[in-house]
Amino acid sequence: MPPQVPSPLRRFLPLSQTLAPAPLLYLSRRLFFSSVSAPRSPFTRAAGIRPLVYRCQASRHHPRRGNSTARKEPEGMASGGGGGGKDAGVAFNKMRAEGRDVRKDRSMELKNRRANPISTTSYVQILGTGMDTQDTAPSILLFFDKQRFIFNAGEGLQRFCTEHKIKLSKIDHIFFTRVCSETAGGLPGLVLTLAGMGDEGMSVNIWGPSDLDFLAGAMKSFIPNRAMLHTHSFGVEHSASSSQSTEATVIIDDEVVRISAMFVKPRYNNEARNSTDINSKPGDTAIVYSCELAEIKGKFDPDKAQALGLERGPKYRELQLGNSVKTEAGRMVHPSEVLDPPIPGPIVLLVDCPTQYHMHELFLLQSLSRFYEDSSCQTENAKKVNCIIHLGPSSVTNTVDYQNWMKSFGTTQHIMAGHENKNMEVPILKGSARISSRLNFVCPQLFPSSGFWPVEPANGIDLEKNKSTSFQACESVTAANLLKFRLRPYAQLGLDRASIPSLFSYEEIVDELISEIPEIKEVPEQISKFWQSSVDQKNALAPAGKHMLMVEEPWISKDSCLPDILDEQGNSAKFQDDSSLRESVWRKRPKGNSETPCCVENATREDMEITFLGTGSSQPSKYRNVSSIYINLFARGGMLLDCGEGTLGQLKRRFGVSGADEAVKNLRCIWISHIHADHHTGLARVLALRSKLLNGVPHKPLLVIGPKQLLRFLNAYSTLEDLDMQFLDCRQTLKPSVEELLGDNATESATTQLENTMFAPGSRMENYNKKPSSLKDTTALANLKEVLHESGLEILYSVPVVHCAQAFGVVLRAKEKVSSAGKAIPGWKVVYSGDTRPCPALVDASRDATVLIHEATFEDSMKDEAIARNHSTTKEAIAVGTSAGAYRIILTHFSQRYPKIPVFDEDDMHKTCIAFDLMSVNLADLPVLPKVLPHLKLLFKDEMVVEESDEVLEAVV
């Protein structure tokens, strides 16, 4: 019988930040095997695929949904008792789970594009990342026909480019005005996205002061391929005084543009110049960039040439090129004699003055003196600046000294692009705000964020005090998102507001929704009745001491039954180590168990709330950010489970600028599931902000629990900014260790609990408990005990799961409380899967969970892809919760091929809900949670699944 040929794979979704050490499937043409050739596994080549590269192909053709690209179980695949047939088991990619699917590094060659200095279009444009939420610095785009330069790459830049269809593949150079989380938080994701383009990937030149070396070193802890990081540091040593240099550092100098850098260091003590070295960190250095376009040669005058004795011919061309020629009479004719005066090239300055401590050094920069109009030392090198973009905050740029300095440039156009409170009125991510507004209209109980928030001071800035010290001595304009200043053609020199997005309001979005779906107008009232009914039933049943029964919706079939994903044929399935799954942890639970747990029945709205800050996988998209979950414990603080890029911005969209700052200050712990970039690249920004907010306030370092590889990144990055954290390896927080720490008499040792799993001692996937290896570990464990006490938790422990090396889920269980009647009420239990295939360890940990938050990256028809990438399908995730007897299941981490709502089977959803960004699920709301989903589907009734996330790909390529 000839071997089965997989369906043609035309292109894979750019799962960009899933930093699995290597995607299993790479190029389809390399995976297929002919029916006339010897059978060869399509996954054989996967073992050599290089790690840490996005799965992205350049082809524009879309595969049909449901067409599998992995029909056979190849070498390196394992089965644990699911999938049907005699060897039914849960299949997974063993090589990927062990971190062994490593392929040869790709070249990542840099692009070499040259623009025409004369016939070209050029402008600078404000990319307004963070202008509304003030969580990150905006970026500036310097555009030429065939070249792109970006200044600063804060968190959310990819998502912004997706929203506004700015093509990342056209970027040639990235420059940083400072090297810190505020300006560079989006760099890891951007680098990885570019690396996933095409067959060999793309790279980009990255420029910054010598501080950039620290960031590059930190990133290499999870981006080991050096070809992905073409970094170029420049400038003086930290011990040198930046303002003493009379010459700027030239970075780019070609026939189109000359880009130079000038250094500004903070001076914390005006009396001692060398005090900066004591008080400042490397990331405090700021850069002023000058961008000088080439001058345009004057127009050739043929009449002048003829008057000098030149006849029409090749010599005219030579003169136009700037070369001198001889007439027939032997006279030398120079270009200046026949050309009109040249037109000076436009000049743009980008000035980042982040604090008032930088102002003195900025004003003393000798290399800026040639741009001053009123300078007493005017020279023949003096040049006129056309536009200055100021990136400093208004608390700096509105001061009297700064405004007077701005006047030194004469009639230059000043654009104030720093954090201005007026910019908070308009959401930058319009698509995300539109979805949030619609969801808020339909169900404000689960979606309290309307997509808009009131203007308020950020980071404790007193607006009235700021107004009293501000001074507008120099005319300027406030930057708007996508505002342009045109540089070429010269006739169009000046501001261009045509690209600025139109203003919109919550009311307009709701009116638009009702006009599109008239029947949606009645839905909010219908949903509100669920909450009222729940309260009425709870009050009626409370005196009798009975448990409220969940009233299921009629759209759920009484006879619907979830398949036993581990043994569809009724066999006694075996896992990798031959242990019986049915006899161990995969015992099927009764599907009709709808009793409301005591912890939910007696819950108050101040007990616990789960807010989903990111529900997408791989890379940020227009509608879904990458993984992050905020556990709000109200008076007892809060926790973050995973912290993907843009987490801080999402907190501010949910709670407002000041509300998010309070949430960050009150964090008790951040837990990271694994080292893939879509789960942790927002961590440094959150930690840095917390350290800044609590500066001068007595506090303890924040506990960060994560895989060991994460510590390398944090230690290296802390050279740039004070992260003020204490790290604890996830392997130190497995259940036996934590129970021992808390003084419980655990009946099973770590080895006993693990010896019947794939994580058994001696296996390649050994992730078992280890004793603290250092004093730091012992201190961190003691800190964990204190964190649990302050948070009102009985236990927090990590669970090894099947995804990549050192991947974990987590269990949170609250302490029991006593009711007013003196009855002991068990605490709630929340389980988060991280990224994983269905696995026994997670099922066991999820026993009787109040809420199981489980990844569901793929729809059910794409099970082969889920196996290849060690993710779960929707049905598999639901079956895990059903097997474990979880009260409620919330699905998250959806592939970007489902931009708004994933594909699911309604028959499976009787205890399950789909997560959306900024959705908040209160413990008291769990009884009604599944009843809301059919009404939410009405919002997306006309939405089609976007194959391979077209919008993401269009923005990238």
mmCIF file of N, CA and C in Angstrom, residues 279-360:
data_model
loop_
_atom_site.group_PDB
_atom_site.id
_atom_site.type_symbol
_atom_site.label_atom_id
_atom_site.label_comp_id
_atom_site.label_asym_id
_atom_site.label_seq_id
_atom_site.Cartn_x
_atom_site.Cartn_y
_atom_site.Cartn_z
ATOM 1 N N ASN A 279 25.370 57.879 40.118
ATOM 2 C CA ASN A 279 23.929 57.825 40.327
ATOM 3 C C ASN A 279 23.144 57.229 39.163
ATOM 4 N N SER A 280 23.703 57.210 37.979
ATOM 5 C CA SER A 280 22.926 56.778 36.820
ATOM 6 C C SER A 280 23.280 55.352 36.426
ATOM 7 N N LYS A 281 22.326 54.732 35.722
ATOM 8 C CA LYS A 281 22.543 53.406 35.153
ATOM 9 C C LYS A 281 22.786 53.557 33.661
ATOM 10 N N PRO A 282 23.319 52.511 33.017
ATOM 11 C CA PRO A 282 23.581 52.609 31.575
ATOM 12 C C PRO A 282 22.368 53.055 30.767
ATOM 13 N N GLY A 283 21.185 52.588 31.121
ATOM 14 C CA GLY A 283 19.987 52.919 30.355
ATOM 15 C C GLY A 283 19.544 54.354 30.466
ATOM 16 N N ASP A 284 20.242 55.173 31.286
ATOM 17 C CA ASP A 284 19.856 56.572 31.443
ATOM 18 C C ASP A 284 20.357 57.456 30.311
ATOM 19 N N THR A 285 21.323 56.993 29.537
ATOM 20 C CA THR A 285 21.879 57.795 28.448
ATOM 21 C C THR A 285 20.831 58.018 27.364
ATOM 22 N N ALA A 286 20.676 59.290 26.960
ATOM 23 C CA ALA A 286 19.733 59.641 25.895
ATOM 24 C C ALA A 286 20.515 60.117 24.672
ATOM 25 N N ILE A 287 19.899 59.967 23.511
ATOM 26 C CA ILE A 287 20.535 60.315 22.248
ATOM 27 C C ILE A 287 19.678 61.344 21.512
ATOM 28 N N VAL A 288 20.340 62.368 20.967
ATOM 29 C CA VAL A 288 19.702 63.289 20.034
ATOM 30 C C VAL A 288 20.179 62.894 18.636
ATOM 31 N N TYR A 289 19.243 62.654 17.736
ATOM 32 C CA TYR A 289 19.596 62.278 16.358
ATOM 33 C C TYR A 289 19.331 63.456 15.412
ATOM 34 N N SER A 290 20.264 63.676 14.500
ATOM 35 C CA SER A 290 20.038 64.626 13.408
ATOM 36 C C SER A 290 19.972 63.834 12.105
ATOM 37 N N CYS A 291 18.954 64.117 11.323
ATOM 38 C CA CYS A 291 18.752 63.459 10.028
ATOM 39 C C CYS A 291 18.823 64.544 8.950
ATOM 40 N N GLU A 292 19.917 64.552 8.192
ATOM 41 C CA GLU A 292 20.153 65.587 7.189
ATOM 42 C C GLU A 292 20.044 64.971 5.800
ATOM 43 N N LEU A 293 19.029 65.364 5.070
ATOM 44 C CA LEU A 293 18.858 64.862 3.716
ATOM 45 C C LEU A 293 19.841 65.554 2.778
ATOM 46 N N ALA A 294 20.230 64.848 1.744
ATOM 47 C CA ALA A 294 21.195 65.398 0.783
ATOM 48 C C ALA A 294 20.597 66.606 0.072
ATOM 49 N N GLU A 295 21.460 67.563 -0.245
ATOM 50 C CA GLU A 295 20.974 68.734 -0.961
ATOM 51 C C GLU A 295 20.609 68.369 -2.396
ATOM 52 N N ILE A 296 19.721 69.114 -2.975
ATOM 53 C CA ILE A 296 19.303 68.896 -4.359
ATOM 54 C C ILE A 296 20.054 69.883 -5.238
ATOM 55 N N LYS A 297 20.771 69.376 -6.214
ATOM 56 C CA LYS A 297 21.549 70.243 -7.101
ATOM 57 C C LYS A 297 20.643 71.218 -7.840
ATOM 58 N N GLY A 298 21.183 72.396 -8.101
ATOM 59 C CA GLY A 298 20.407 73.408 -8.807
ATOM 60 C C GLY A 298 20.080 72.994 -10.232
ATOM 61 N N LYS A 299 19.079 73.630 -10.801
ATOM 62 C CA LYS A 299 18.636 73.311 -12.154
ATOM 63 C C LYS A 299 19.664 73.774 -13.183
ATOM 64 N N PHE A 300 19.925 72.931 -14.156
ATOM 65 C CA PHE A 300 20.899 73.236 -15.220
ATOM 66 C C PHE A 300 20.309 74.279 -16.179
ATOM 67 N N ASP A 301 21.112 75.290 -16.480
ATOM 68 C CA ASP A 301 20.666 76.369 -17.363
ATOM 69 C C ASP A 301 21.415 76.246 -18.695
ATOM 70 N N PRO A 302 20.777 75.721 -19.737
ATOM 71 C CA PRO A 302 21.474 75.529 -21.035
ATOM 72 C C PRO A 302 21.881 76.855 -21.689
ATOM 73 N N ASP A 303 21.144 77.917 -21.407
ATOM 74 C CA ASP A 303 21.494 79.216 -21.989
ATOM 75 C C ASP A 303 22.853 79.687 -21.471
ATOM 76 N N LYS A 304 23.087 79.484 -20.187
ATOM 77 C CA LYS A 304 24.380 79.867 -19.621
ATOM 78 C C LYS A 304 25.502 79.023 -20.234
ATOM 79 N N ALA A 305 25.200 77.742 -20.450
ATOM 80 C CA ALA A 305 26.216 76.857 -21.033
ATOM 81 C C ALA A 305 26.569 77.294 -22.443
ATOM 82 N N GLN A 306 25.570 77.650 -23.235
ATOM 83 C CA GLN A 306 25.820 78.096 -24.600
ATOM 84 C C GLN A 306 26.593 79.410 -24.606
ATOM 85 N N ALA A 307 26.264 80.285 -23.660
ATOM 86 C CA ALA A 307 26.952 81.573 -23.584
ATOM 87 C C ALA A 307 28.434 81.403 -23.269
ATOM 88 N N LEU A 308 28.768 80.286 -22.596
ATOM 89 C CA LEU A 308 30.163 80.010 -22.253
ATOM 90 C C LEU A 308 30.872 79.219 -23.344
ATOM 91 N N GLY A 309 30.157 78.930 -24.450
ATOM 92 C CA GLY A 309 30.806 78.298 -25.589
ATOM 93 C C GLY A 309 30.620 76.792 -25.661
ATOM 94 N N LEU A 310 29.656 76.279 -24.928
ATOM 95 C CA LEU A 310 29.405 74.834 -24.948
ATOM 96 C C LEU A 310 28.222 74.524 -25.855
ATOM 97 N N GLU A 311 28.407 73.529 -26.726
ATOM 98 C CA GLU A 311 27.311 73.058 -27.560
ATOM 99 C C GLU A 311 26.602 71.904 -26.860
ATOM 100 N N ARG A 312 25.354 71.720 -27.243
ATOM 101 C CA ARG A 312 24.584 70.622 -26.657
ATOM 102 C C ARG A 312 25.284 69.290 -26.917
ATOM 103 N N GLY A 313 25.277 68.428 -25.894
ATOM 104 C CA GLY A 313 25.929 67.145 -26.033
ATOM 105 C C GLY A 313 26.287 66.537 -24.689
ATOM 106 N N PRO A 314 27.198 65.549 -24.706
ATOM 107 C CA PRO A 314 27.537 64.830 -23.475
ATOM 108 C C PRO A 314 28.099 65.718 -22.360
ATOM 109 N N LYS A 315 28.687 66.867 -22.767
ATOM 110 C CA LYS A 315 29.265 67.717 -21.733
ATOM 111 C C LYS A 315 28.196 68.351 -20.850
ATOM 112 N N TYR A 316 26.999 68.505 -21.373
ATOM 113 C CA TYR A 316 25.896 69.005 -20.543
ATOM 114 C C TYR A 316 25.616 68.010 -19.396
ATOM 115 N N ARG A 317 25.650 66.748 -19.760
ATOM 116 C CA ARG A 317 25.396 65.697 -18.754
ATOM 117 C C ARG A 317 26.477 65.692 -17.674
ATOM 118 N N GLU A 318 27.738 65.897 -18.107
ATOM 119 C CA GLU A 318 28.830 65.912 -17.153
ATOM 120 C C GLU A 318 28.673 67.061 -16.163
ATOM 121 N N LEU A 319 28.271 68.205 -16.649
ATOM 122 C CA LEU A 319 28.062 69.353 -15.773
ATOM 123 C C LEU A 319 26.921 69.089 -14.778
ATOM 124 N N GLN A 320 25.864 68.458 -15.273
ATOM 125 C CA GLN A 320 24.742 68.142 -14.381
ATOM 126 C C GLN A 320 25.145 67.161 -13.293
ATOM 127 N N LEU A 321 26.140 66.308 -13.603
ATOM 128 C CA LEU A 321 26.625 65.352 -12.618
ATOM 129 C C LEU A 321 27.633 65.973 -11.656
ATOM 130 N N GLY A 322 27.987 67.252 -11.892
ATOM 131 C CA GLY A 322 28.908 67.926 -10.993
ATOM 132 C C GLY A 322 30.341 67.922 -11.445
ATOM 133 N N ASN A 323 30.596 67.554 -12.702
ATOM 134 C CA ASN A 323 31.957 67.494 -13.218
ATOM 135 C C ASN A 323 32.252 68.700 -14.110
ATOM 136 N N SER A 324 33.466 69.233 -14.014
ATOM 137 C CA SER A 324 33.885 70.359 -14.860
ATOM 138 C C SER A 324 34.276 69.840 -16.254
ATOM 139 N N VAL A 325 34.048 70.678 -17.286
ATOM 140 C CA VAL A 325 34.360 70.294 -18.663
ATOM 141 C C VAL A 325 35.074 71.452 -19.356
ATOM 142 N N LYS A 326 35.709 71.172 -20.520
ATOM 143 C CA LYS A 326 36.385 72.181 -21.320
ATOM 144 C C LYS A 326 35.601 72.479 -22.588
ATOM 145 N N THR A 327 35.613 73.735 -22.949
ATOM 146 C CA THR A 327 35.004 74.119 -24.221
ATOM 147 C C THR A 327 35.991 73.832 -25.345
ATOM 148 N N GLU A 328 35.512 73.996 -26.575
ATOM 149 C CA GLU A 328 36.376 73.791 -27.722
ATOM 150 C C GLU A 328 37.552 74.773 -27.705
ATOM 151 N N ALA A 329 37.313 75.934 -27.123
ATOM 152 C CA ALA A 329 38.363 76.958 -27.059
ATOM 153 C C ALA A 329 39.334 76.707 -25.911
ATOM 154 N N GLY A 330 39.101 75.650 -25.138
ATOM 155 C CA GLY A 330 40.009 75.309 -24.053
ATOM 156 C C GLY A 330 39.666 75.923 -22.706
ATOM 157 N N ARG A 331 38.495 76.621 -22.638
ATOM 158 C CA ARG A 331 38.090 77.228 -21.374
ATOM 159 C C ARG A 331 37.457 76.172 -20.467
ATOM 160 N N MET A 332 37.825 76.187 -19.192
ATOM 161 C CA MET A 332 37.246 75.262 -18.217
ATOM 162 C C MET A 332 35.937 75.843 -17.684
ATOM 163 N N VAL A 333 34.884 75.038 -17.803
ATOM 164 C CA VAL A 333 33.563 75.436 -17.301
ATOM 165 C C VAL A 333 33.234 74.580 -16.087
ATOM 166 N N HIS A 334 32.899 75.265 -14.998
ATOM 167 C CA HIS A 334 32.589 74.569 -13.752
ATOM 168 C C HIS A 334 31.068 74.481 -13.558
ATOM 169 N N PRO A 335 30.585 73.444 -12.847
ATOM 170 C CA PRO A 335 29.134 73.291 -12.653
ATOM 171 C C PRO A 335 28.484 74.506 -12.023
ATOM 172 N N SER A 336 29.180 75.191 -11.136
ATOM 173 C CA SER A 336 28.573 76.340 -10.467
ATOM 174 C C SER A 336 28.253 77.464 -11.433
ATOM 175 N N GLU A 337 28.867 77.455 -12.627
ATOM 176 C CA GLU A 337 28.640 78.516 -13.602
ATOM 177 C C GLU A 337 27.370 78.299 -14.413
ATOM 178 N N VAL A 338 26.877 77.044 -14.439
ATOM 179 C CA VAL A 338 25.714 76.747 -15.290
ATOM 180 C C VAL A 338 24.535 76.144 -14.503
ATOM 181 N N LEU A 339 24.724 75.967 -13.214
ATOM 182 C CA LEU A 339 23.651 75.417 -12.390
ATOM 183 C C LEU A 339 23.114 76.482 -11.450
ATOM 184 N N ASP A 340 21.807 76.458 -11.251
ATOM 185 C CA ASP A 340 21.216 77.333 -10.240
ATOM 186 C C ASP A 340 21.748 76.937 -8.865
ATOM 187 N N PRO A 341 21.641 77.807 -7.873
ATOM 188 C CA PRO A 341 22.110 77.462 -6.526
ATOM 189 C C PRO A 341 21.428 76.188 -6.018
ATOM 190 N N PRO A 342 22.165 75.317 -5.333
ATOM 191 C CA PRO A 342 21.544 74.082 -4.823
ATOM 192 C C PRO A 342 20.514 74.367 -3.737
ATOM 193 N N ILE A 343 19.560 73.449 -3.635
ATOM 194 C CA ILE A 343 18.527 73.557 -2.590
ATOM 195 C C ILE A 343 18.992 72.742 -1.390
ATOM 196 N N PRO A 344 19.170 73.380 -0.234
ATOM 197 C CA PRO A 344 19.647 72.630 0.943
ATOM 198 C C PRO A 344 18.691 71.495 1.295
ATOM 199 N N GLY A 345 19.254 70.397 1.713
ATOM 200 C CA GLY A 345 18.423 69.271 2.122
ATOM 201 C C GLY A 345 17.739 69.547 3.449
ATOM 202 N N PRO A 346 16.504 69.127 3.612
ATOM 203 C CA PRO A 346 15.812 69.322 4.885
ATOM 204 C C PRO A 346 16.543 68.619 6.026
ATOM 205 N N ILE A 347 16.393 69.166 7.224
ATOM 206 C CA ILE A 347 17.023 68.610 8.416
ATOM 207 C C ILE A 347 15.963 68.393 9.484
ATOM 208 N N VAL A 348 16.009 67.203 10.096
ATOM 209 C CA VAL A 348 15.100 66.863 11.187
ATOM 210 C C VAL A 348 15.935 66.473 12.400
ATOM 211 N N LEU A 349 15.558 66.979 13.554
ATOM 212 C CA LEU A 349 16.183 66.570 14.816
ATOM 213 C C LEU A 349 15.177 65.779 15.644
ATOM 214 N N LEU A 350 15.638 64.702 16.261
ATOM 215 C CA LEU A 350 14.830 63.943 17.209
ATOM 216 C C LEU A 350 15.480 64.088 18.578
ATOM 217 N N VAL A 351 14.775 64.736 19.484
ATOM 218 C CA VAL A 351 15.330 65.076 20.790
ATOM 219 C C VAL A 351 14.566 64.329 21.878
ATOM 220 N N ASP A 352 15.289 63.502 22.626
ATOM 221 C CA ASP A 352 14.697 62.766 23.747
ATOM 222 C C ASP A 352 15.356 63.278 25.031
ATOM 223 N N CYS A 353 14.604 64.055 25.782
ATOM 224 C CA CYS A 353 15.070 64.568 27.078
ATOM 225 C C CYS A 353 14.124 64.012 28.140
ATOM 226 N N PRO A 354 14.390 62.807 28.667
ATOM 227 C CA PRO A 354 13.401 62.110 29.489
ATOM 228 C C PRO A 354 13.166 62.698 30.868
ATOM 229 N N THR A 355 14.155 63.394 31.424
ATOM 230 C CA THR A 355 13.993 63.958 32.776
ATOM 231 C C THR A 355 14.619 65.343 32.814
ATOM 232 N N GLN A 356 14.329 66.087 33.850
ATOM 233 C CA GLN A 356 14.928 67.396 34.016
ATOM 234 C C GLN A 356 16.421 67.292 34.304
ATOM 235 N N TYR A 357 16.877 66.121 34.754
ATOM 236 C CA TYR A 357 18.302 65.941 34.997
ATOM 237 C C TYR A 357 19.105 65.920 33.690
ATOM 238 N N HIS A 358 18.430 65.666 32.568
ATOM 239 C CA HIS A 358 19.114 65.640 31.267
ATOM 240 C C HIS A 358 19.193 67.023 30.629
ATOM 241 N N MET A 359 18.402 67.976 31.098
ATOM 242 C CA MET A 359 18.278 69.247 30.388
ATOM 243 C C MET A 359 19.596 70.013 30.337
ATOM 244 N N HIS A 360 20.322 70.084 31.434
ATOM 245 C CA HIS A 360 21.549 70.872 31.472
ATOM 246 C C HIS A 360 22.550 70.370 30.441
#
